[in-house]
Structures are given as structure tokens and as C-alpha cells.
Coordinates of C-alpha atoms and ligand atoms in Angstrom, one line a residue:
Chain T
X40 CA 30.1 -3.3 5.2
X41 CA 28.5 -3.6 8.5
X42 CA 28.9 -6.5 10.8
X43 CA 25.4 -7.6 11.5
X44 CA 25.5 -7.8 15.3
X45 CA 22.0 -7.0 16.0
X46 CA 20.9 -5.9 19.4
X47 CA 19.2 -8.6 21.5
X48 CA 16.1 -6.4 21.9
X49 CA 14.1 -6.4 18.7
X50 CA 11.8 -3.5 19.6
X51 CA 12.3 -0.9 22.2
X52 CA 9.6 1.8 22.2
X53 CA 9.3 4.6 24.7
X54 CA 6.3 6.7 25.2
X55 CA 5.0 6.5 21.6
X56 CA 2.2 8.9 20.9
X57 CA 0.2 9.4 17.7
X58 CA -2.6 12.0 17.5
X59 CA -5.1 12.2 14.7
X60 CA -6.9 15.5 15.0
X61 CA -7.7 15.5 18.7
X62 CA -7.8 11.7 18.9
X63 CA -4.9 10.1 20.8
X64 CA -4.8 6.9 18.7
X65 CA -1.7 5.9 20.6
X66 CA -1.2 7.5 23.9
X67 CA 2.2 6.7 25.5
X68 CA 3.0 3.1 24.5
X69 CA 6.2 1.5 25.9
X70 CA 7.2 -1.8 24.5
X71 CA 10.3 -4.0 25.0
X72 CA 10.3 -7.0 22.7
X73 CA 13.1 -9.5 23.0
X74 CA 14.6 -11.0 19.8
X75 CA 13.3 -14.4 19.0
X76 CA 9.8 -15.7 19.6
X77 CA 6.4 -14.4 19.0
X78 CA 5.1 -11.2 20.6
X79 CA 1.4 -10.6 20.7
X80 CA -0.3 -7.2 20.8
X81 CA -3.8 -7.8 21.9
X82 CA -6.6 -5.2 21.9
X83 CA -10.1 -4.5 20.7
X84 CA -11.1 -2.4 17.6
X85 CA -9.6 1.0 17.7
X86 CA -7.2 0.2 20.5
X87 CA -4.3 1.6 18.5
X88 CA -2.7 -1.7 17.4
X89 CA -2.4 -0.8 13.8
X90 CA -1.2 2.7 14.5
X91 CA 1.5 1.3 16.9
X92 CA 2.7 -1.2 14.3
X93 CA 2.8 1.5 11.6
X94 CA 5.0 3.7 13.7
X95 CA 7.4 0.8 14.5
X96 CA 7.4 -0.2 10.8
X97 CA 8.5 3.4 9.7
X98 CA 5.1 3.9 7.9
X99 CA 4.0 6.6 10.3
X100 CA 6.0 9.2 12.2
X101 CA 5.4 9.3 15.9
X102 CA 4.2 12.6 17.3
X103 CA 6.1 11.9 20.5
X104 CA 8.4 9.3 21.9
X105 CA 10.9 7.1 20.2
X106 CA 11.3 3.5 19.0
X107 CA 14.3 1.5 18.1
X108 CA 14.4 -1.7 16.0
X109 CA 17.4 -3.7 16.9
X110 CA 19.0 -0.5 18.2
X111 CA 18.2 1.6 15.1
X112 CA 15.9 4.5 15.4
X113 CA 12.7 4.3 13.3
X114 CA 12.8 8.0 12.3
X115 CA 16.5 8.7 12.0
X116 CA 17.7 5.4 10.7
X117 CA 14.5 4.5 8.8
X118 CA 16.4 3.2 5.8
X119 CA 18.3 0.7 7.9
X120 CA 15.2 -0.3 9.8
X121 CA 13.5 -1.1 6.6
X122 CA 16.2 -3.6 5.8
X123 CA 15.5 -5.4 9.1
X124 CA 11.7 -5.7 8.9
X125 CA 9.0 -7.3 6.9
X126 CA 5.5 -5.9 7.2
X127 CA 2.2 -7.5 6.5
X128 CA -0.4 -4.8 7.1
X129 CA -4.0 -5.3 8.2
X130 CA -5.2 -4.6 4.7
X131 CA -3.5 -6.2 1.7
X132 CA -0.4 -4.4 0.6
X133 CA 0.0 -6.0 -2.8
X134 CA -0.9 -4.8 -6.3
X135 CA -4.4 -5.7 -7.2
X136 CA -4.0 -5.4 -10.9
X137 CA -0.9 -7.7 -11.0
X138 CA -0.7 -11.4 -10.6
X139 CA 0.9 -13.1 -7.6
X140 CA 4.0 -13.9 -9.7
X141 CA 4.3 -10.3 -10.9
X142 CA 3.9 -8.9 -7.4
X143 CA 6.5 -11.1 -5.8
X144 CA 8.9 -10.7 -8.8
X145 CA 8.7 -6.9 -8.6
X146 CA 9.2 -6.8 -4.8
X147 CA 12.1 -9.1 -5.1
X148 CA 13.7 -7.0 -7.8
X149 CA 13.2 -3.9 -5.6
X150 CA 14.9 -5.7 -2.8
X151 CA 18.0 -6.0 -5.0
X152 CA 17.7 -9.6 -6.3
X153 CA 18.9 -10.2 -9.8
X154 CA 16.3 -11.1 -12.4
X155 CA 17.2 -14.8 -12.1
X156 CA 17.2 -14.9 -8.3
X157 CA 14.0 -12.9 -8.2
X158 CA 12.3 -15.5 -10.5
X159 CA 13.6 -18.3 -8.3
X160 CA 12.6 -16.7 -5.1
X161 CA 9.1 -16.0 -6.5
X162 CA 8.6 -19.7 -7.5
X163 CA 9.9 -20.8 -4.1
X164 CA 7.5 -18.6 -2.2
X165 CA 4.5 -19.4 -4.4
X166 CA 5.1 -23.0 -3.7
X167 CA 5.7 -22.6 0.0
X168 CA 2.4 -20.7 0.4
X169 CA 0.3 -22.9 -1.9
X170 CA -0.2 -20.2 -4.5
X171 CA 1.4 -21.9 -7.5
X172 CA -1.9 -22.8 -9.2
X173 CA -3.3 -19.3 -9.0
X174 CA 0.0 -17.6 -9.6
X175 CA -0.8 -16.2 -13.0
X176 CA -4.2 -14.8 -12.2
X177 CA -4.7 -11.1 -11.3
X178 CA -5.4 -10.7 -7.6
X179 CA -9.0 -9.5 -8.3
X180 CA -10.0 -13.2 -8.3
X181 CA -8.2 -14.2 -5.1
X182 CA -10.0 -15.3 -1.9
X183 CA -9.2 -13.4 1.3
X184 CA -7.0 -16.2 2.5
X185 CA -4.9 -16.3 -0.7
X186 CA -4.4 -12.6 -0.5
X187 CA -3.3 -12.8 3.1
X188 CA -0.8 -15.6 2.2
X189 CA 0.6 -13.6 -0.7
X190 CA 0.9 -10.6 1.5
X191 CA 2.9 -12.6 4.0
X192 CA 5.0 -14.2 1.3
X193 CA 5.9 -10.7 0.1
X194 CA 7.1 -9.8 3.6
X195 CA 9.5 -12.7 3.7
X196 CA 11.4 -12.2 0.5
X197 CA 14.6 -10.8 2.1
X198 CA 14.2 -13.0 5.2
X199 CA 14.0 -10.1 7.6
X200 CA 14.9 -10.8 11.2
X201 CA 11.8 -9.0 12.4
X202 CA 8.3 -9.5 11.0
X203 CA 5.2 -7.4 11.8
X204 CA 1.9 -9.0 11.2
X205 CA -1.2 -6.9 11.7
X206 CA -4.1 -9.2 12.4
X207 CA -2.8 -12.0 10.2
X208 CA -5.8 -14.3 10.8
X209 CA -8.7 -12.0 10.9
X210 CA -11.3 -13.2 8.4
X211 CA -9.6 -16.6 7.8
X212 CA -11.5 -19.8 8.1
X213 CA -10.3 -22.2 10.9
X214 CA -8.3 -24.4 8.5
X215 CA -6.5 -21.4 6.9
X216 CA -6.0 -19.9 10.3
X217 CA -4.2 -23.0 11.5
X218 CA -2.0 -23.0 8.4
X219 CA -1.1 -19.4 9.2
X220 CA -0.3 -20.3 12.8
X221 CA 2.0 -23.0 11.5
X222 CA 3.7 -20.7 9.1
X223 CA 4.3 -18.1 11.9
X224 CA 5.7 -20.8 14.2
X225 CA 8.0 -21.9 11.4
X226 CA 9.3 -18.4 10.9
X227 CA 10.3 -18.2 14.5
X228 CA 11.9 -21.6 14.4
X229 CA 14.0 -20.3 11.5
X230 CA 15.2 -17.5 13.8
X231 CA 12.9 -14.6 13.1
X232 CA 11.1 -12.5 15.6
X233 CA 7.4 -12.0 15.0
X234 CA 5.3 -9.2 16.3
X235 CA 1.6 -9.8 15.6
X236 CA -1.6 -8.1 16.6
X237 CA -4.8 -9.8 17.3
X238 CA -8.2 -9.3 18.7
X239 CA -8.4 -12.9 20.0
X240 CA -7.1 -13.8 23.4
X241 CA -7.2 -17.5 22.2
X242 CA -4.8 -16.7 19.3
X243 CA -2.4 -14.7 21.5
X244 CA -2.5 -17.6 24.0
X245 CA -1.8 -20.2 21.4
X246 CA 1.0 -18.4 19.6
X247 CA 2.6 -15.7 21.7
X248 CA 5.5 -16.0 24.1
X249 CA 4.6 -12.6 25.6
X250 CA 1.6 -10.4 25.2
X251 CA 0.9 -6.7 25.5
X252 CA -2.7 -5.8 26.0
X253 CA -3.5 -2.4 24.7
X254 CA -6.6 -0.4 25.1
X255 CA -7.4 3.2 24.1
X256 CA -3.8 3.8 23.1
X257 CA -2.2 2.5 26.2
X258 CA -0.5 -0.7 27.3
X259 CA -2.7 -1.9 30.2
X260 CA -1.0 -5.2 30.9
X261 CA 2.1 -7.1 29.7
X262 CA 3.5 -10.6 30.4
X263 CA 3.4 -14.2 29.4
X264 CA 0.0 -15.7 28.6
X265 CA 0.0 -17.6 31.9
X266 CA 0.7 -14.4 33.8
X267 CA -2.1 -12.5 32.1
X268 CA -4.6 -15.3 32.5
X269 CA -3.8 -15.5 36.2
X270 CA -4.6 -11.8 36.4
X271 CA -7.8 -12.2 34.5
X272 CA -9.5 -15.2 36.1
X273 CA -10.2 -18.8 35.3
X274 CA -11.9 -20.8 32.6
X275 CA -15.3 -22.1 33.4
X276 CA -16.9 -25.5 32.9
X277 CA -20.4 -25.7 31.5
X278 CA -22.5 -28.8 31.4
X279 CA -26.0 -30.0 30.8
X280 CA -27.5 -33.2 31.9
X281 CA -29.9 -35.2 29.8
X282 CA -32.4 -35.8 32.6
X283 CA -33.4 -32.8 34.7
X284 CA -34.0 -35.0 37.7
X285 CA -30.3 -35.5 37.9
X286 CA -29.3 -31.9 38.2
X287 CA -28.9 -31.8 42.0
X288 CA -27.0 -35.1 42.1
X289 CA -24.7 -33.9 39.3
X290 CA -24.1 -30.6 41.1
X291 CA -23.1 -32.5 44.2
X292 CA -20.6 -34.6 42.4
X293 CA -19.1 -31.7 40.5
X294 CA -18.7 -29.6 43.6
X295 CA -17.0 -32.5 45.4
X296 CA -14.5 -33.1 42.6
X297 CA -13.8 -29.5 41.6
X298 CA -13.9 -28.4 45.2
X299 CA -15.7 -25.2 44.3
X300 CA -19.1 -23.7 44.3
X301 CA -21.4 -24.8 41.4
X302 CA -24.2 -22.7 39.9
X303 CA -27.2 -23.8 38.0
X304 CA -28.7 -21.2 35.6
X305 CA -32.3 -20.6 34.8
X306 CA -31.8 -22.6 31.6
X307 CA -30.5 -25.6 33.7
X308 CA -26.9 -25.0 32.6
X309 CA -24.5 -26.2 35.3
X310 CA -21.5 -23.9 35.5
X311 CA -18.4 -24.0 37.7
X312 CA -15.0 -22.2 37.7
X313 CA -12.3 -24.5 36.4
X314 CA -8.8 -24.0 37.9
X315 CA -7.2 -27.1 36.4
X316 CA -8.4 -28.7 33.1
X317 CA -6.9 -32.0 34.2
X318 CA -9.7 -32.7 36.7
X319 CA -12.2 -32.9 33.9
X320 CA -11.3 -36.5 33.2
X321 CA -11.9 -37.4 36.8
X322 CA -15.2 -35.5 36.8
X323 CA -16.5 -37.2 33.6
X324 CA -15.6 -40.6 35.0
X325 CA -17.4 -39.9 38.3
X326 CA -20.5 -38.8 36.4
X327 CA -20.5 -41.9 34.3
X328 CA -20.1 -44.1 37.4
X329 CA -23.1 -42.3 38.8
X330 CA -25.0 -43.1 35.6
X331 CA -25.6 -39.5 34.8
X332 CA -26.0 -38.9 31.1
X333 CA -24.7 -35.5 29.8
X334 CA -26.1 -33.7 26.9
X335 CA -23.3 -31.2 26.6
X336 CA -20.0 -30.3 28.1
X337 CA -17.8 -27.4 27.3
X338 CA -14.9 -25.4 28.8
X339 CA -15.2 -21.7 28.3
X340 CA -11.9 -19.8 28.4
X341 CA -12.0 -16.3 29.6
X342 CA -13.1 -14.2 26.6
X343 CA -11.4 -11.0 25.6
X344 CA -14.4 -9.2 27.0
X345 CA -13.7 -10.7 30.4
X346 CA -10.0 -9.8 30.1
X347 CA -10.9 -6.2 29.4
X348 CA -13.5 -6.1 32.0
X349 CA -11.0 -7.3 34.5
X350 CA -8.1 -5.2 33.4
X351 CA -9.8 -1.9 32.7
X352 CA -13.2 -2.1 34.4
X353 CA -14.9 -1.3 31.1
X354 CA -16.2 -3.5 28.3
X355 CA -14.4 -3.6 24.9
X356 CA -17.2 -1.9 23.0
X357 CA -18.0 1.6 24.2
X358 CA -21.4 1.2 25.8
X359 CA -23.9 4.0 25.9
X360 CA -24.8 4.9 29.5
X361 CA -28.5 5.2 30.1
X362 CA -29.4 8.0 32.5
X363 CA -32.3 7.4 34.8
Chain A
X121 CA 21.2 -18.8 5.1
X122 CA 19.8 -16.0 7.2
X123 CA 20.0 -12.4 7.8
X124 CA 23.5 -12.3 9.2
X125 CA 24.8 -13.1 5.7
X126 CA 23.6 -9.8 4.4
X127 CA 24.9 -6.3 4.4
X128 CA 23.2 -3.3 5.9
X129 CA 23.5 -0.1 3.9
X130 CA 23.1 3.3 5.5
X131 CA 21.5 5.0 2.5
X132 CA 20.6 4.5 -1.1
X133 CA 22.8 5.4 -4.0
X134 CA 22.0 7.1 -7.3
X135 CA 22.6 3.9 -9.3
X136 CA 20.2 2.0 -7.0
X137 CA 17.6 4.8 -7.3
X138 CA 17.7 4.6 -11.1
X139 CA 17.5 0.8 -11.0
X140 CA 14.5 0.9 -8.6
X141 CA 12.8 3.6 -10.7
X142 CA 13.1 1.4 -13.8
X143 CA 11.6 -1.6 -11.9
X144 CA 8.7 0.7 -10.9
X145 CA 8.4 1.8 -14.6
X146 CA 8.2 -1.9 -15.5
X147 CA 5.4 -2.3 -13.0
X148 CA 3.6 0.6 -14.7
X149 CA 3.9 -1.0 -18.1
X150 CA 2.5 -4.3 -16.8
X151 CA -0.5 -2.4 -15.5
X152 CA -0.9 -0.7 -18.9
X153 CA -0.9 -4.1 -20.5
X154 CA -3.5 -5.3 -18.0
X155 CA -5.8 -2.3 -18.4
X156 CA -5.3 -0.9 -21.9
X157 CA -8.3 1.3 -21.4
X158 CA -6.1 3.8 -19.6
X159 CA -4.6 4.5 -23.0
X160 CA -7.9 5.7 -24.3
X161 CA -7.0 9.4 -24.0
X162 CA -3.8 9.1 -26.0
X163 CA -5.3 7.0 -28.7
X164 CA -8.8 8.5 -29.3
X165 CA -7.8 12.1 -28.9
X166 CA -5.2 12.5 -31.7
X167 CA -7.5 10.7 -34.1
X168 CA -10.6 12.7 -33.1
X169 CA -9.0 16.1 -32.8
X170 CA -7.1 15.9 -36.1
X171 CA -10.3 15.1 -38.0
X172 CA -12.4 17.5 -36.1
X173 CA -10.2 20.6 -36.2
X174 CA -9.0 20.1 -39.7
X175 CA -12.4 19.7 -41.2
X176 CA -14.2 22.0 -38.8
X177 CA -11.9 25.1 -39.0
X178 CA -9.8 24.3 -42.0
X179 CA -12.0 26.2 -44.4
X180 CA -12.6 29.1 -42.1
X181 CA -9.1 29.7 -40.9
X182 CA -6.9 28.8 -43.8
X183 CA -9.2 28.6 -46.8
X184 CA -8.9 24.8 -47.1
X185 CA -7.9 21.8 -45.1
X186 CA -4.7 21.2 -47.0
X187 CA -3.2 24.6 -46.1
X188 CA -4.5 24.4 -42.6
X189 CA -2.7 21.1 -41.8
X190 CA 0.8 22.5 -41.3
X191 CA -0.7 25.0 -38.9
X192 CA -3.0 22.8 -37.0
X193 CA -1.1 19.5 -36.7
X194 CA 1.7 21.1 -34.6
X195 CA -1.1 22.6 -32.5
X196 CA -2.8 19.3 -32.0
X197 CA 0.5 17.6 -31.3
X198 CA 1.2 20.0 -28.5
X199 CA -2.3 19.7 -27.2
X200 CA -2.6 15.9 -27.3
X201 CA 0.8 15.3 -25.8
X202 CA 0.1 17.8 -23.0
X203 CA -3.2 16.1 -22.4
X204 CA -1.4 12.9 -22.2
X205 CA 0.8 14.3 -19.4
X206 CA -2.2 15.0 -17.2
X207 CA -2.9 11.3 -16.4
X208 CA 0.2 11.1 -14.2
X209 CA -1.6 13.1 -11.5
X210 CA -4.7 10.9 -11.4
X211 CA -2.6 7.7 -11.6
X212 CA -0.3 8.7 -8.8
X213 CA -3.2 9.7 -6.5
X214 CA -5.0 6.4 -7.1
X215 CA -1.8 4.5 -6.6
X216 CA -0.8 6.2 -3.4
X217 CA -4.2 5.4 -1.9
X218 CA -3.7 1.7 -2.6
X219 CA -2.4 -0.8 -0.1
X220 CA 0.6 -1.6 -2.2
X221 CA 2.1 1.8 -1.5
X222 CA 2.4 0.8 2.2
X223 CA 4.6 -2.0 1.0
X224 CA 6.7 0.3 -1.1
X225 CA 7.1 2.6 1.9
X226 CA 8.2 -0.3 4.1
X227 CA 10.9 -1.5 1.6
X228 CA 14.5 -0.2 1.8
X229 CA 14.2 1.6 -1.5
X230 CA 14.6 5.2 -2.6
X231 CA 11.5 7.1 -1.6
X232 CA 11.3 8.7 -5.0
X233 CA 11.3 5.6 -7.1
X234 CA 7.5 4.9 -7.3
X235 CA 7.1 8.5 -8.5
X236 CA 10.1 8.4 -10.9
X237 CA 8.9 5.0 -12.2
X238 CA 5.5 6.4 -13.0
X239 CA 7.0 9.3 -14.9
X240 CA 9.2 7.0 -16.9
X241 CA 6.4 4.6 -17.8
X242 CA 4.5 7.5 -19.2
X243 CA 7.0 7.5 -22.2
X244 CA 4.7 4.9 -23.7
X245 CA 1.8 7.3 -23.7
X246 CA 3.8 10.1 -25.3
X247 CA 5.1 7.8 -28.0
X248 CA 1.6 6.6 -28.9
X249 CA 0.1 10.0 -29.0
X250 CA 2.9 11.4 -31.2
X251 CA 2.9 8.6 -33.7
X252 CA -0.9 8.7 -34.0
X253 CA -1.0 12.5 -34.5
X254 CA 1.6 12.4 -37.3
X255 CA 0.0 9.3 -38.9
X256 CA -3.3 11.1 -39.0
X257 CA -1.7 14.2 -40.5
X258 CA 0.0 12.1 -43.1
X259 CA -3.2 10.3 -44.0
X260 CA -5.0 13.6 -44.4
X261 CA -2.2 14.8 -46.7
X262 CA 0.3 16.7 -44.7
X263 CA 3.9 16.4 -46.0
X264 CA 6.3 18.4 -43.8
X265 CA 9.2 20.0 -45.7
X266 CA 11.8 18.9 -43.2
X267 CA 10.8 15.3 -43.8
X268 CA 11.2 12.5 -41.3
X269 CA 14.1 14.2 -39.5
X270 CA 11.9 17.2 -38.8
X271 CA 9.0 15.0 -37.6
X272 CA 11.4 13.1 -35.2
X273 CA 12.9 16.3 -33.8
X274 CA 9.5 17.9 -33.4
X275 CA 8.2 14.8 -31.6
X276 CA 11.1 14.8 -29.3
X277 CA 10.6 18.5 -28.4
X278 CA 6.9 17.9 -27.8
X279 CA 7.6 14.9 -25.6
X280 CA 10.4 16.6 -23.6
X281 CA 8.2 19.7 -23.0
X282 CA 5.2 17.6 -21.9
X283 CA 7.4 15.5 -19.7
X284 CA 8.6 18.7 -18.0
X285 CA 5.0 19.9 -17.6
X286 CA 3.9 16.5 -16.3
X287 CA 5.8 17.3 -13.0
X288 CA 3.2 19.9 -12.4
X289 CA 0.4 17.4 -12.7
X290 CA 2.3 14.9 -10.7
X291 CA 2.5 17.6 -8.0
X292 CA -1.3 18.0 -8.0
X293 CA -1.6 14.2 -7.8
X294 CA 0.6 14.1 -4.7
X295 CA -1.0 16.9 -2.8
X296 CA -4.7 16.3 -3.8
X297 CA -7.2 14.5 -1.6
X298 CA -9.0 12.6 -4.4
X299 CA -8.4 11.5 -8.0
X300 CA -11.5 13.5 -9.1
X301 CA -10.0 16.6 -7.6
X302 CA -6.7 16.1 -9.5
X303 CA -8.7 15.6 -12.7
X304 CA -10.6 18.8 -12.2
X305 CA -7.7 21.1 -11.3
X306 CA -5.5 19.6 -14.1
X307 CA -8.2 20.3 -16.8
X308 CA -8.7 23.8 -15.5
X309 CA -5.0 24.5 -16.1
X310 CA -4.7 22.5 -19.3
X311 CA -7.6 24.1 -21.2
X312 CA -6.4 27.7 -21.1
X313 CA -2.8 26.6 -21.7
X314 CA -3.6 24.8 -24.9
X315 CA -6.6 26.8 -26.3
X316 CA -5.4 30.3 -25.4
X317 CA -2.4 29.8 -27.6
X318 CA -1.6 29.9 -31.2
X319 CA -2.3 26.2 -31.5
X320 CA -5.5 26.5 -33.5
X321 CA -5.9 30.1 -34.5
X322 CA -3.5 32.9 -35.4
X323 CA -2.7 35.0 -32.3
X324 CA -3.4 38.4 -34.0
X325 CA -7.1 37.5 -34.4
X326 CA -7.5 37.5 -30.6
X327 CA -8.7 40.4 -28.5
X328 CA -6.3 42.3 -26.2
X329 CA -5.9 40.4 -23.0
X330 CA -6.2 37.0 -24.7
X331 CA -3.6 38.0 -27.2
X332 CA -1.2 39.0 -24.5
X333 CA -1.7 35.6 -22.7
X334 CA -1.4 33.7 -25.9
X335 CA 1.9 35.4 -26.7
X336 CA 3.5 34.7 -23.3
X337 CA 2.0 31.3 -23.1
X338 CA 4.9 28.7 -23.3
X339 CA 2.6 26.5 -25.3
X340 CA 2.6 29.1 -28.2
X341 CA 6.4 29.0 -28.2
X342 CA 6.3 25.2 -28.3
X343 CA 3.8 25.2 -31.2
X344 CA 5.9 27.7 -33.1
X345 CA 9.0 25.7 -32.5
X346 CA 7.3 22.5 -33.8
X347 CA 6.1 24.3 -36.9
X348 CA 9.6 25.6 -37.6
X349 CA 11.2 22.1 -37.1
X350 CA 8.6 20.6 -39.4
X351 CA 8.6 23.2 -42.2
X352 CA 12.2 24.5 -42.1
X353 CA 14.1 21.9 -40.1
X354 CA 15.5 24.7 -38.0
X355 CA 15.7 25.5 -34.3
X356 CA 15.0 29.2 -33.5
X357 CA 14.3 31.4 -30.5
X358 CA 11.0 29.6 -30.0
X359 CA 12.7 26.3 -29.7
X360 CA 15.0 27.5 -27.0
X361 CA 12.3 29.5 -25.2
X362 CA 10.0 26.5 -25.0
X363 CA 12.8 24.3 -23.8
X364 CA 13.8 26.8 -21.2
X365 CA 10.1 27.3 -20.2
X366 CA 9.7 23.5 -19.9
X367 CA 12.9 23.2 -17.8
X368 CA 11.8 26.0 -15.5
X369 CA 8.4 24.4 -14.9
X370 CA 10.0 21.1 -14.3
X371 CA 12.6 22.5 -11.9
X372 CA 10.0 24.3 -9.8
X373 CA 7.5 21.5 -9.7
X374 CA 10.0 18.6 -9.3
X375 CA 11.3 20.3 -6.2
X376 CA 7.7 20.9 -4.9
X377 CA 6.6 17.4 -5.9
X378 CA 9.5 15.6 -4.4
X379 CA 9.2 17.5 -1.2
X380 CA 5.5 16.9 -0.9
X381 CA 5.9 13.3 -1.9
X382 CA 8.7 12.4 0.5
X383 CA 6.8 14.1 3.3
X384 CA 3.7 12.0 2.5
X385 CA 5.9 8.9 2.0
X386 CA 7.9 9.4 5.2
Ligands
ATP514 N1 -5.3 7.7 9.4 C1 -6.1 8.0 10.5 N2 -6.7 9.2 10.6 C2 -7.5 9.4 11.6 N3 -7.8 8.6 12.6 C3 -7.2 7.4 12.6 C4 -6.3 7.0 11.5 N4 -5.9 5.8 11.7 C5 -6.4 5.4 12.9 N5 -7.2 6.3 13.4 C6 -7.9 6.3 14.7 O1 -7.0 5.9 15.7 C7 -7.6 4.9 16.6 C8 -6.7 3.7 16.6 O2 -6.8 3.0 15.4 P1 -6.0 1.7 15.0 O3 -6.3 1.5 13.6 O4 -4.6 1.9 15.4 O5 -6.8 0.7 15.9 P2 -6.6 -0.9 15.9 O6 -6.3 -1.4 17.2 O7 -5.7 -1.4 14.8 O8 -8.1 -1.4 15.5 P3 -8.6 -2.6 14.6 O9 -8.7 -3.8 15.5 O10 -10.0 -2.1 14.2 O11 -7.7 -2.7 13.5 C9 -9.0 4.7 16.1 O12 -9.8 5.5 16.9 C10 -9.0 5.2 14.7 O13 -10.2 5.7 14.4
MG515 MG1 -5.9 -2.5 13.1

């Protein structure tokens, strides 16, 4: 018997490299993820998120470098590492031909639960993830969201201290996404560490305590959401006035209150950088006092594209250069 | 309760490996129940082949169907059971390409258990194919001299032999790129093995090289051993030779399969 004094660092990765053919999918990734909390790995398609997670989760052997999970090496101590992690891959890793109940029961039994405990655990998880009603149906008839939830449930059977979630909300509708966020937060409240990947800055911002931004197989920035956003730039305010006549008056008021330069686009959209969301209230009041009617107001957070543009100097999608 | 209550084990034990393999076999059986069509080969073939061979060749080879039955039923048994062992390759390949295999790989279980489970679950296929072949033979009028004991022993031998050979097909399943590829290569091996033997025709009617192959072919030994068990209730040289042949095939291919499989599953 081992005393389970787990190291305070959940993930420690050094110079991880994975090469497919001559493609460096992961090209020297260093990560240090503290235990407790949510760690976001943010990056566009093909950045190497999945490949990184798969190496950390013992599913793929690194070509170079090393990684430790709570101090245990992912290659040498893979059997121990597997007892410490739960993995929900980007694509469903459950048995399509079986029902939700059968899936969870078999995974529970494989994890060493007795037949009775496995049945109890299965019922418990089905209820927790709102799958009780559909539990007996084969997965062929499940919606994307239900599959995702079942997949997550399957990763939680043995209450692992570290959970990897690869794009847990991609393809979910806003309501289901919110449920997923709540579930993830609850896992952390219960003491787990969650490492999740996402393509959405907004999601990383909402959920993660720390974020690593990766691009083309490399970590290009790391820090708290606030630190990253400070690097990236500010949100911007966009408004439209109902009556075109008022544009210049409105512009004047906005520039006074926000104390910045204000632009008007060709489509009469008034935009201004927004440093502090608090001032919006003041601004809206001032506009109303001036009897300026607005037809739309919105605050645009910096998009992932802008983050990438700022951090890497190239857009997320590879663009074809036109020679002239 | 949380993780701290649990123990960490350094490696897996044999008892756990067996347990996990049986759970995997249980999963295989649920899948069979869900998609019974995967049993088509082991149900249709024994019925079709017994009828076809007995009535097609019976007159030509043995004078009449009734005297041909003791010759051809052992041959068909060997052939259908062996054909039943091919499916493991295709099934493994398809399974390993599915997402659920990622889950298995991320669980702290013996690497070999999904493979072992599939091989164990195949028992159901062997039992079906054996029972059907003998039932057909019985209906058509075959009455083995060694009675039910002989039938039981012959069935066991055929099943053990085929199970040994199924490691070879499992190996193709593990190393192949696609399920269609597995099917192709497996059939290419299965056909000469079963037809270039004494299963359907007497070996001495064959031309030189074919005769040589049919004589050294372990399937011929198996068919002879089955005939002997059914008619005389005895185990002879052929019994031991086929058993040894099976074990050799299994030893070689289980090592190759496990090695290829753990490398892929690592
Ligand atoms: N099994 C594989 N064989 C060959 N190339 C691969 C394989 N897996 C990934 N790649 C390549 O490695 C690179 C990184 O892929 P990866 O799946 O890790 O990206 P990702 O960040 O998860 O992307 P996405 O957001 O689309 O899921 C890509 O160029 C991809 O084409
Ligand atoms: Mg991915």
C-alpha cells in the first residue's frame, strides 16, 4: 500500500515533442500545472492541443521530452498515472453499440468495482448527468450533448484527482455548454484538478485559473486570464444611434466619458476601446440625458483571432499569400 | 470520499488480468446480442456446407451420401470452425479503430485484456458452429460409432485447434491498416488451408505438389483426428500432431500478437 501523498504539481512537462511523419505536431511544450483549479490550453485547429493531452494521458508516447503526473512519469509509470487521471477525449470514447448503462457498468467493473458497487455507481452517474431516461438506449440514438456527458461521466467513475477534457464544449448548444461549465466547476470544488482544451478565449476566460496559449506545437503565452488579456489588448465598445443626425454629438459624449479616441465606421458604427466595463453605465446615462436614442450597443471582447494576431503576428487560419 | 482513500498499485496481477479479460468478454457478448448478424457466418455456413458438399460430392466421391457423411462431416466441422476463427481479426481491427479503445488505453487495466476478452467471447461462435454442424449431420443420417462422447471430444479438439489458429488472425487484425485488408489476407490463408487438405477429398487423388501440401497441412491431421474420435473413439498420432501443430501456431502468433498489440496500445 502506498500513502497517497501526491505532489502539489499535477502536471510537469518538459520539452514534449511529437512528430507525425515530418510534421512537428507538438514542438517542445513545457507545462507546469498546479494541483487544484482549472487549467486551460487554448489554441486554434491543429495547434497540437489534442496531441499534447494524449501524451500527458499516456495514450501517445512522446518522441522527445518527458512529462510527470503528480510526480509519476507518463512513460515509465504509465500504470500508476492511469490510476490518477480521467480522460475525456475530443471524440467520444464510449462504446457506440452499448447503452449508457452498459458502458458505465463495464468501465466501473474494469476499474475494480464489485458488481453491486458498479451498478450503484452507474445509476448515480446517470442521474447526475441527466441520462437516466435514455440510459437503456444504444448510443446510436444519442445527441452530441448526451454523448459528451456520458463520456465525461465515464471519466469520473474512480474520482481521479486529475481530469483531462479535450474540447469539452465544442458542438454544444449554449444551455448545454453552461451545464458543462457548472459540472467542471463542481469537479474542482470537490478537489480535482481539471485540464481542458478549448478554441474559445471566452471559455478559457470564464473557466480557467491559468491558461497556456499554444500555436503550431509551441506554448506562446502562459498566465492568468487577466495577464493574457493585458498582453492582448482591450475589449471594444460598439454602438449605433437611431438618428444619424446625432452621431457627432454622441461621439463627443463618448469620447468625454471614456477619455479615448472614438471612431465612426463607414456603416455609421461608433467604436471605442473599452478599458473598464464599469464606465458603460455612466455612458448610457449620459447618452440618455442628452436624449440620444441608441439602436444597438455591444461590447466586443478580444477574439481569439486578435489574441493570435497579437501574440504571434499571424492569424489563426493559415492564409495564402498573394504575390504581386 | 476522495482519491486519498484509494491505493495505488504499481502493476497489474494475473488474477486482475483474468478478471478484466472476462469483463471484456462480457462486453463482447453484449455486442453479439445487440448485433446478432455478426453470427451469420457461423450459422449459415454449417447448414449450407453440409447440404452442399454431401449432396454435391457424395455420389461422386463415396458412391452415396450416407457413406460420404462420416468423411465429409469432420471436414466441414474443421472448415466451419476455422472460418469462425477468422472474424476475430476483423472485429479487433474495427474495435481498435473506435473511440472506446482510447478509453481502454487510459484505464489502469492490463493492456492485453481487450484482446483476451475478444478471444474468450469467441467461444460462443465456436459452440454455435459445432452444434449446428453435428445437428445437420445427424439430420442427414450420420450416426458416429463413438456416440455422444466421440462427438464431444471431436468438438473440443476442433474448438481448441481453431482457437489456437485464431491467434494468427488476431495478429493480422492487430497489424493491418483496415478491416477489409484483414478479411482479404485471412481468406487467402484460410482457403488453401481448408481446401488443400483431406477435408473433402481423399489425399491420394491429388497431383504431386498438392498431395505433399495436403499431407503436411495441420488441417489434414485435425480432420483425421476428428474422424478417428467419431468412428473409433480413439486418440492417435493425428490427434497429438494436430494438437501440437495448434499449440505451435498459437505460441508463435500469441507472442507476435501481444507484442504488436502492446506496442500499438502503449
Ligand atoms: N495521428 C496523427 N497522424 C498524423 N498527423 C496527426 C495525427 N494527429 C494529429 N496530427 C497532426 O498534428 C497536428 C496537431 O494536431 P492536434 O490534433 O493535436 O491539434 P488540435 O490542437 O487538437 O486541433 P483541433 O482544435 O482541430 O482539435 C495537426 O497538424 C494534425 O494534422
Ligand atoms: Mg484537438
